[in-house]
Amino acid sequence: MKKLFNLIILLSFFSQGQSYYGYKSRSNPQETKTTDTKLTCDDLVKLVESKGRYLDVSFGGYNENAIEKIRWYEYKGFLYCLVFFKTNINKGYIYGGWNYNFDKYYKLKSEFNKSESKGEFF
């Protein structure tokens, strides 16, 4: 119970109102300011993978039923996780949008690596 409480506190510390379900961008800077477009999650995955700073990878392990691996990225001051599930190891799902701070990132990654159920962690 204490581990669960610590995990909830840790995750609430990282979220701090940051949620990223899409990333607004301008397809053409010459267009007027009212023509914002939203990227899909797949587009955001490609953007973070290609332009983000790769930090590390964590693995779910042999006994884990849900998560194969997690790739950690920093992009424009935000922390993102690309989660690959064992049901489809070729498709990454993006989580994050938390303000990046190395100490917070390292603590979150360490807690994930220590957790017994990696699927429940996310």
XYZ file of N, CA, C and O in Angstrom:
488
model
N 0.826 -1.190 0.000
C 0.000 0.000 0.000
C 0.865 1.246 0.000
O 0.537 2.211 -0.649
N 1.977 1.188 0.732
C 2.869 2.342 0.790
C 3.480 2.615 -0.587
O 3.607 3.761 -0.997
N 3.839 1.539 -1.328
C 4.390 1.716 -2.671
C 3.374 2.363 -3.595
O 3.714 3.233 -4.388
N 2.116 1.939 -3.505
C 1.067 2.512 -4.338
C 0.879 3.989 -4.025
O 0.786 4.824 -4.923
N 0.874 4.333 -2.750
C 0.734 5.732 -2.344
C 1.904 6.561 -2.867
O 1.708 7.651 -3.409
N 3.123 6.042 -2.727
C 4.308 6.754 -3.224
C 4.244 6.940 -4.731
O 4.624 7.989 -5.253
N 3.766 5.929 -5.447
C 3.649 6.007 -6.894
C 2.633 7.064 -7.299
O 2.873 7.843 -8.222
N 1.505 7.126 -6.606
C 0.478 8.132 -6.905
C 1.024 9.524 -6.657
O 0.830 10.432 -7.466
N 1.719 9.708 -5.558
C 2.321 11.009 -5.251
C 3.343 11.375 -6.325
O 3.371 12.507 -6.803
N 4.166 10.419 -6.730
C 5.186 10.673 -7.735
C 4.555 11.076 -9.070
O 4.965 12.047 -9.689
N 3.543 10.341 -9.503
C 2.898 10.661 -10.772
C 2.176 11.998 -10.725
O 2.196 12.755 -11.685
N 1.548 12.329 -9.604
C 0.879 13.626 -9.513
C 1.902 14.751 -9.505
O 1.646 15.837 -10.010
N 3.086 14.496 -8.973
C 4.159 15.477 -8.984
C 4.600 15.780 -10.410
O 4.861 16.911 -10.774
N 4.649 14.727 -11.257
C 5.079 14.917 -12.630
C 4.000 15.537 -13.499
O 4.301 16.289 -14.404
N 2.762 15.233 -13.254
C 1.717 15.710 -14.159
C 1.512 17.211 -14.033
O 1.470 17.915 -15.016
N 1.366 17.748 -12.846
C 1.257 19.180 -12.594
C 0.468 19.912 -13.671
O 0.844 20.964 -14.147
N -0.642 19.312 -14.101
C -1.492 19.974 -15.072
C -1.016 19.834 -16.503
O -1.605 20.391 -17.404
N 0.058 19.110 -16.735
C 0.573 18.936 -18.085
C -0.069 17.714 -18.711
O 0.100 16.619 -18.247
N -0.822 17.900 -19.744
C -1.329 16.768 -20.505
C -1.212 17.118 -21.969
O -1.462 18.242 -22.362
N -0.805 16.176 -22.767
C -0.529 16.430 -24.166
C -1.258 15.407 -25.014
O -0.788 14.309 -25.189
N -2.398 15.757 -25.532
C -3.136 14.860 -26.401
C -2.961 15.249 -27.859
O -3.431 14.583 -28.742
N -2.291 16.310 -28.117
C -2.014 16.759 -29.469
C -0.992 17.859 -29.404
O -0.766 18.444 -28.355
N -0.383 18.143 -30.510
C 0.643 19.166 -30.544
C 0.281 20.117 -31.667
O 0.189 19.712 -32.817
N 0.037 21.376 -31.339
C -0.337 22.341 -32.364
C 0.904 22.820 -33.099
O 1.916 23.098 -32.504
N 0.761 22.910 -34.383
C 1.857 23.447 -35.174
C 1.284 24.189 -36.364
O 0.124 24.008 -36.732
N 2.106 24.977 -36.981
C 1.717 25.667 -38.208
C 2.324 24.906 -39.372
O 3.527 24.676 -39.418
N 1.473 24.562 -40.320
C 1.989 23.846 -41.471
C 2.773 24.778 -42.384
O 3.671 24.362 -43.081
N 2.430 26.081 -42.365
C 3.117 27.054 -43.194
C 3.168 28.374 -42.436
O 2.130 28.962 -42.142
N 4.333 28.897 -42.135
C 4.408 30.132 -41.358
C 3.827 31.333 -42.086
O 3.513 32.338 -41.477
N 3.654 31.242 -43.418
C 3.102 32.347 -44.188
C 1.584 32.466 -44.024
O 1.000 33.480 -44.365
N 0.935 31.403 -43.527
C -0.515 31.430 -43.373
C -0.920 32.349 -42.236
O -0.112 32.733 -41.408
N -2.195 32.684 -42.187
C -2.679 33.545 -41.111
C -2.607 32.811 -39.780
O -2.516 31.586 -39.734
N -2.702 33.545 -38.715
C -2.547 32.970 -37.386
C -3.720 32.091 -36.967
O -3.634 31.401 -35.982
N -4.797 32.081 -37.673
C -5.963 31.300 -37.269
C -5.998 29.914 -37.904
O -6.946 29.197 -37.706
N -4.993 29.530 -38.649
C -5.031 28.244 -39.347
C -4.138 27.201 -38.676
O -3.363 26.528 -39.328
N -4.228 27.063 -37.370
C -3.474 26.029 -36.667
C -4.001 24.653 -37.053
O -5.193 24.463 -37.243
N -3.091 23.700 -37.148
C -3.481 22.317 -37.373
C -2.991 21.495 -36.199
O -2.020 21.848 -35.545
N -3.668 20.406 -35.944
C -3.252 19.508 -34.866
C -2.624 18.272 -35.473
O -3.101 17.736 -36.455
N -1.553 17.832 -34.843
C -0.918 16.598 -35.258
C -1.648 15.423 -34.634
O -2.137 15.510 -33.518
N -1.648 14.316 -35.332
C -2.191 13.093 -34.748
C -1.153 12.528 -33.786
O 0.006 12.952 -33.776
N -1.556 11.564 -33.005
C -0.609 10.919 -32.085
C 0.528 10.264 -32.858
O 1.686 10.328 -32.436
N 0.207 9.652 -34.003
C 1.256 9.033 -34.816
C 2.243 10.073 -35.327
O 3.447 9.827 -35.375
N 1.736 11.255 -35.713
C 2.622 12.329 -36.155
C 3.507 12.813 -35.012
O 4.682 13.116 -35.211
N 2.949 12.896 -33.820
C 3.728 13.324 -32.663
C 4.804 12.297 -32.330
O 5.928 12.661 -31.993
N 4.482 11.022 -32.453
C 5.478 9.961 -32.232
C 6.643 10.152 -33.201
O 7.810 10.139 -32.802
N 6.333 10.365 -34.485
C 7.391 10.559 -35.487
C 8.211 11.808 -35.196
O 9.432 11.807 -35.335
N 7.547 12.885 -34.784
C 8.230 14.136 -34.473
C 9.184 13.966 -33.299
O 10.344 14.380 -33.362
N 8.712 13.357 -32.236
C 9.544 13.161 -31.045
C 10.708 12.221 -31.357
O 11.840 12.463 -30.929
N 10.449 11.165 -32.122
C 11.533 10.235 -32.476
C 12.583 10.896 -33.361
O 13.776 10.656 -33.196
N 12.153 11.736 -34.284
C 13.113 12.314 -35.230
C 13.812 13.565 -34.701
O 14.978 13.784 -34.977
N 13.116 14.389 -33.936
C 13.706 15.663 -33.504
C 13.982 15.731 -32.008
O 14.661 16.640 -31.553
N 13.433 14.789 -31.247
C 13.659 14.791 -29.808
C 15.012 14.227 -29.435
O 15.677 13.565 -30.238
N 15.418 14.468 -28.218
C 16.691 13.945 -27.701
C 16.413 12.620 -27.004
O 15.704 12.559 -26.011
N 16.968 11.550 -27.543
C 16.804 10.211 -26.971
C 17.547 10.150 -25.642
O 18.720 10.502 -25.568
N 16.847 9.705 -24.592
C 17.460 9.641 -23.269
C 17.889 8.236 -22.889
O 19.023 8.018 -22.475
N 16.967 7.265 -23.004
C 17.277 5.904 -22.565
C 16.135 4.980 -22.954
O 15.127 5.421 -23.505
N 16.285 3.719 -22.641
C 15.238 2.732 -22.859
C 15.075 1.899 -21.588
O 16.040 1.645 -20.880
N 13.834 1.523 -21.295
C 13.525 0.606 -20.190
C 12.777 -0.579 -20.775
O 11.998 -0.420 -21.712
N 13.005 -1.747 -20.206
C 12.357 -2.958 -20.712
C 11.383 -3.500 -19.680
O 11.619 -3.406 -18.476
N 10.298 -4.092 -20.173
C 9.299 -4.669 -19.294
C 9.783 -5.935 -18.610
O 9.478 -6.194 -17.463
N 10.527 -6.748 -19.310
C 11.047 -7.987 -18.742
C 10.252 -9.201 -19.190
O 9.168 -9.101 -19.766
N 10.803 -10.365 -18.898
C 10.177 -11.619 -19.336
C 8.863 -11.897 -18.628
O 7.948 -12.475 -19.206
N 8.745 -11.511 -17.376
C 7.534 -11.800 -16.608
C 6.427 -10.781 -16.828
O 5.330 -10.952 -16.325
N 6.706 -9.715 -17.558
C 5.714 -8.677 -17.812
C 4.839 -9.083 -18.992
O 5.333 -9.496 -20.035
N 3.518 -8.968 -18.807
C 2.584 -9.370 -19.853
C 2.197 -8.241 -20.800
O 1.705 -8.497 -21.880
N 2.382 -6.989 -20.403
C 1.860 -5.880 -21.195
C 2.940 -5.106 -21.946
O 2.862 -4.940 -23.154
N 3.939 -4.606 -21.244
C 4.890 -3.673 -21.843
C 6.173 -4.385 -22.274
O 6.796 -5.090 -21.493
N 6.545 -4.157 -23.535
C 7.799 -4.683 -24.066
C 8.957 -3.754 -23.700
O 9.952 -4.185 -23.142
N 8.808 -2.454 -24.047
C 9.860 -1.493 -23.729
C 9.300 -0.078 -23.750
O 8.227 0.169 -24.288
N 10.072 0.826 -23.169
C 9.742 2.248 -23.165
C 10.986 3.009 -23.582
O 12.067 2.804 -23.026
N 10.827 3.865 -24.566
C 11.907 4.768 -24.959
C 11.594 6.141 -24.372
O 10.487 6.649 -24.512
N 12.573 6.734 -23.722
C 12.418 8.028 -23.059
C 13.044 9.115 -23.933
O 14.178 8.967 -24.391
N 12.296 10.209 -24.150
C 12.761 11.317 -24.978
C 12.496 12.649 -24.284
O 11.539 12.791 -23.529
N 13.337 13.619 -24.619
C 13.095 15.018 -24.249
C 12.941 15.780 -25.553
O 13.740 15.642 -26.481
N 11.852 16.565 -25.648
C 11.617 17.376 -26.846
C 11.060 18.724 -26.429
O 10.018 18.791 -25.777
N 11.774 19.769 -26.781
C 11.376 21.157 -26.498
C 11.012 21.378 -25.031
O 10.011 21.997 -24.703
N 11.806 20.812 -24.136
C 11.611 21.029 -22.707
C 10.568 20.141 -22.056
O 10.210 20.345 -20.903
N 10.073 19.129 -22.777
C 9.071 18.216 -22.236
C 9.586 16.776 -22.311
O 10.331 16.419 -23.214
N 9.153 15.977 -21.346
C 9.526 14.563 -21.284
C 8.414 13.726 -21.911
O 7.234 13.924 -21.602
N 8.802 12.814 -22.800
C 7.855 11.906 -23.452
C 8.335 10.474 -23.294
O 9.536 10.209 -23.270
N 7.383 9.561 -23.237
C 7.655 8.133 -23.201
C 6.982 7.507 -24.405
O 5.784 7.709 -24.615
N 7.726 6.751 -25.176
C 7.138 5.954 -26.244
C 7.053 4.536 -25.718
O 8.068 3.890 -25.460
N 5.825 4.068 -25.520
C 5.581 2.759 -24.916
C 5.240 1.766 -26.012
O 4.374 2.022 -26.845
N 5.938 0.647 -26.009
C 5.709 -0.425 -26.965
C 5.140 -1.616 -26.190
O 5.789 -2.129 -25.274
N 3.929 -2.031 -26.556
C 3.261 -3.141 -25.878
C 3.588 -4.455 -26.564
O 3.880 -4.488 -27.762
N 3.533 -5.532 -25.816
C 3.869 -6.851 -26.360
C 2.886 -7.316 -27.425
O 3.236 -8.134 -28.262
N 1.676 -6.768 -27.416
C 0.694 -7.171 -28.426
C 1.046 -6.638 -29.808
O 0.635 -7.203 -30.810
N 1.807 -5.523 -29.881
C 2.240 -4.959 -31.156
C 3.537 -4.196 -30.909
O 3.527 -2.980 -30.705
N 4.658 -4.897 -30.963
C 5.937 -4.293 -30.583
C 6.467 -3.313 -31.630
O 7.459 -2.643 -31.392
N 5.806 -3.217 -32.774
C 6.259 -2.298 -33.815
C 5.593 -0.932 -33.747
O 5.964 -0.035 -34.490
N 4.580 -0.767 -32.898
C 3.864 0.505 -32.804
C 4.076 1.106 -31.424
O 3.794 0.486 -30.412
N 4.565 2.334 -31.407
C 4.787 3.034 -30.151
C 3.626 3.954 -29.816
O 3.066 4.605 -30.696
N 3.255 3.992 -28.562
C 2.198 4.884 -28.064
C 2.857 5.938 -27.192
O 3.694 5.625 -26.363
N 2.462 7.188 -27.383
C 3.138 8.283 -26.700
C 2.415 8.670 -25.424
O 1.188 8.720 -25.383
N 3.194 8.881 -24.385
C 2.705 9.365 -23.093
C 3.612 10.513 -22.680
O 4.763 10.575 -23.070
N 3.110 11.399 -21.898
C 3.976 12.433 -21.363
C 3.522 13.839 -21.646
O 2.342 14.141 -21.622
N 4.491 14.669 -21.959
C 4.253 16.093 -22.073
C 4.519 16.780 -20.752
O 4.095 17.886 -20.505
N 5.282 16.086 -19.878
C 5.629 16.645 -18.577
C 6.807 17.584 -18.746
O 7.671 17.363 -19.586
N 6.876 18.613 -17.936
C 8.043 19.497 -17.952
C 9.283 18.665 -17.663
O 9.312 17.904 -16.712
N 10.304 18.833 -18.511
C 11.513 18.024 -18.356
C 12.428 18.618 -17.292
O 12.728 19.797 -17.286
N 12.865 17.734 -16.418
C 13.872 18.019 -15.407
C 14.597 16.698 -15.198
O 13.947 15.680 -14.943
N 15.919 16.686 -15.304
C 16.642 15.423 -15.255
C 16.367 14.637 -13.978
O 16.159 13.425 -14.027
N 16.362 15.307 -12.835
C 16.152 14.599 -11.571
C 14.770 13.949 -11.522
O 14.628 12.808 -11.080
N 13.749 14.657 -11.996
C 12.387 14.098 -12.012
C 12.304 12.937 -13.006
O 11.691 11.909 -12.725
N 12.920 13.112 -14.172
C 12.938 12.039 -15.173
C 13.603 10.793 -14.599
O 13.085 9.684 -14.716
N 14.756 10.967 -13.979
C 15.504 9.828 -13.464
C 14.717 9.109 -12.369
O 14.703 7.885 -12.306
N 14.041 9.870 -11.521
C 13.245 9.259 -10.459
C 12.057 8.491 -11.041
O 11.758 7.378 -10.609
N 11.372 9.071 -12.040
C 10.248 8.390 -12.690
C 10.719 7.107 -13.358
O 10.108 6.051 -13.202
N 11.819 7.175 -14.081
C 12.360 5.998 -14.762
C 12.772 4.930 -13.754
O 12.508 3.745 -13.945
N 13.395 5.334 -12.668
C 13.803 4.380 -11.633
C 12.604 3.702 -10.993
O 12.619 2.493 -10.756
N 11.555 4.465 -10.717
C 10.340 3.884 -10.138
C 9.690 2.896 -11.105
O 9.198 1.857 -10.695
N 9.697 3.220 -12.402
C 9.176 2.282 -13.389
C 9.979 0.996 -13.374
O 9.420 -0.095 -13.366
N 11.292 1.121 -13.393
C 12.155 -0.068 -13.417
C 11.985 -0.927 -12.173
O 12.118 -2.143 -12.233
N 11.694 -0.314 -11.028
C 11.511 -1.052 -9.771
C 10.124 -1.681 -9.649
O 9.954 -2.617 -8.893
N 9.131 -1.130 -10.364
C 7.747 -1.585 -10.160
C 7.594 -3.044 -10.588
O 8.202 -3.491 -11.564
N 6.762 -3.762 -9.848
C 6.536 -5.169 -10.157
C 5.619 -5.344 -11.354
O 5.801 -6.246 -12.148
N 4.610 -4.492 -11.482
C 3.710 -4.561 -12.620
C 3.907 -3.322 -13.472
O 3.405 -2.246 -13.180
N 4.644 -3.473 -14.541
C 4.967 -2.338 -15.413
C 3.723 -1.823 -16.133
O 3.586 -0.628 -16.357
N 2.794 -2.704 -16.482
C 1.561 -2.297 -17.146
C 0.706 -1.419 -16.262
O 0.115 -0.445 -16.720
N 0.619 -1.740 -14.979
C -0.164 -0.933 -14.052
C 0.511 0.402 -13.777
O -0.159 1.368 -13.420
N 1.822 0.478 -13.946
C 2.538 1.733 -13.738
C 2.012 2.793 -14.703
O 1.832 3.926 -14.324
N 1.763 2.403 -15.950
C 1.224 3.337 -16.934
C -0.271 3.225 -16.986
O -0.964 4.034 -17.433
